[in-house]
Every structure is written in structure tokens, then in C-alpha cells.
mmCIF file of C-alpha atoms in Angstrom:
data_model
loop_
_atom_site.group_PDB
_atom_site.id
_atom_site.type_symbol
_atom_site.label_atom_id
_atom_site.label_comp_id
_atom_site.label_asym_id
_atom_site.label_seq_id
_atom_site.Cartn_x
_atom_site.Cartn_y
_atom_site.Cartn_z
ATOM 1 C CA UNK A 1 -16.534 1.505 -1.365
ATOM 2 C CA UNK A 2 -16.556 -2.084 0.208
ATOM 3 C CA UNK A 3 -13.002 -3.789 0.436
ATOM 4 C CA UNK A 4 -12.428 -7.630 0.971
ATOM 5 C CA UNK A 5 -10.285 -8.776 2.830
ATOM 6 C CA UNK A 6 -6.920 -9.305 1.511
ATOM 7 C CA UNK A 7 -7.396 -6.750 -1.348
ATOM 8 C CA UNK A 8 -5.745 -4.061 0.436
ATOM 9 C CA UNK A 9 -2.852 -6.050 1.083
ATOM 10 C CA UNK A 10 -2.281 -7.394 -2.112
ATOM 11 C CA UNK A 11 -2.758 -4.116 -3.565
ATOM 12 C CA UNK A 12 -0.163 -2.582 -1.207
ATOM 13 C CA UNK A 13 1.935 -5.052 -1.691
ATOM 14 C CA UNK A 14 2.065 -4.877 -5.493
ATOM 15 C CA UNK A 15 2.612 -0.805 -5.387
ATOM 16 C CA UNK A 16 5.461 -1.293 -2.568
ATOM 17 C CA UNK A 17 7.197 -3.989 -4.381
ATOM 18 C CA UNK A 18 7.152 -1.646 -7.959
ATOM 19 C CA UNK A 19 8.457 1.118 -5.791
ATOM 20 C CA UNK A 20 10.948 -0.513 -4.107
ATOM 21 C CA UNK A 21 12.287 -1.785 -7.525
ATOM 22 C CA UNK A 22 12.588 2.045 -8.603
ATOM 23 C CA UNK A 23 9.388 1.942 -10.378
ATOM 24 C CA UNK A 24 6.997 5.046 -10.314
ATOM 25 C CA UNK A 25 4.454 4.820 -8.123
ATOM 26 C CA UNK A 26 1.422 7.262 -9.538
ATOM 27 C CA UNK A 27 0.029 9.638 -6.770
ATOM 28 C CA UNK A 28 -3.354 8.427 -6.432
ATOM 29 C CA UNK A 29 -1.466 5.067 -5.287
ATOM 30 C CA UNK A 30 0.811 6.660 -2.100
ATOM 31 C CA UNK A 31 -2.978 8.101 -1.149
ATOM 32 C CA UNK A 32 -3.856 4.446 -0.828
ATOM 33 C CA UNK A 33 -1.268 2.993 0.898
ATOM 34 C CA UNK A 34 -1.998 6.283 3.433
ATOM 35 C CA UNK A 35 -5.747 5.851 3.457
ATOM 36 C CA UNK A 36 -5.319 2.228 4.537
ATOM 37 C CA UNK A 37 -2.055 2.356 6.286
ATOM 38 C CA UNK A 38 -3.680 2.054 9.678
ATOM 39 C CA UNK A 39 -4.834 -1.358 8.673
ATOM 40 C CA UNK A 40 -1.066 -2.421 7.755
ATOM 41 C CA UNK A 41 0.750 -1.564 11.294
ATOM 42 C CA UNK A 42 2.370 -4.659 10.599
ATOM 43 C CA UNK A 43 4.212 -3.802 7.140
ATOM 44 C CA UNK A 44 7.478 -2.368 8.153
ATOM 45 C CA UNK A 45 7.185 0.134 5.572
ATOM 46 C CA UNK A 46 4.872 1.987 6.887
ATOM 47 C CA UNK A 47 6.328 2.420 9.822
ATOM 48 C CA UNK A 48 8.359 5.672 10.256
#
């Protein structure tokens, strides 16, 4: 599955900013914020 550019990030974006309003974030999402995490070393969220 081919990505462009940017889509990861806004997609992260969007599921990190429903979680960190105490929204539910469905399971299938926290696989793809892992999956692509390596390409976001600069979100501070994924840092541990």
C-alpha cells in the first residue's frame, strides 16, 4: 500500500489529537501510529 507524503502525518496527527482529548482511539489505529512511528522520530509522542 503506497502512502503520500504527508498522509501519515496528518493521519497521526488526527488520531493523537482525539486521544489526547480523551477520545477512543480504535486498535487498528495505535497499530498505525506503531507501523509508521519510525517515520515520526520527530513527534514527541512517540518518543518514550
Amino acid at each position: 500500500m503506497k502512502i503520500k507524503a504527508g498522509e501519515v502525518e496528518e493521519t497521526v496527527k488526527n488520531i493523537m489529537n482525539r486521544y489526547l482529548t480523551g477520545g477512543e482511539i480504535e486498535p487498528n489505529e495505535f497499530e498505525y501510529i506503531k507501523k509508521y512511528s519510525r517515520y515520526l522520530r520527530n513527534y514527541k509522542f512517540i518518543k518514550r
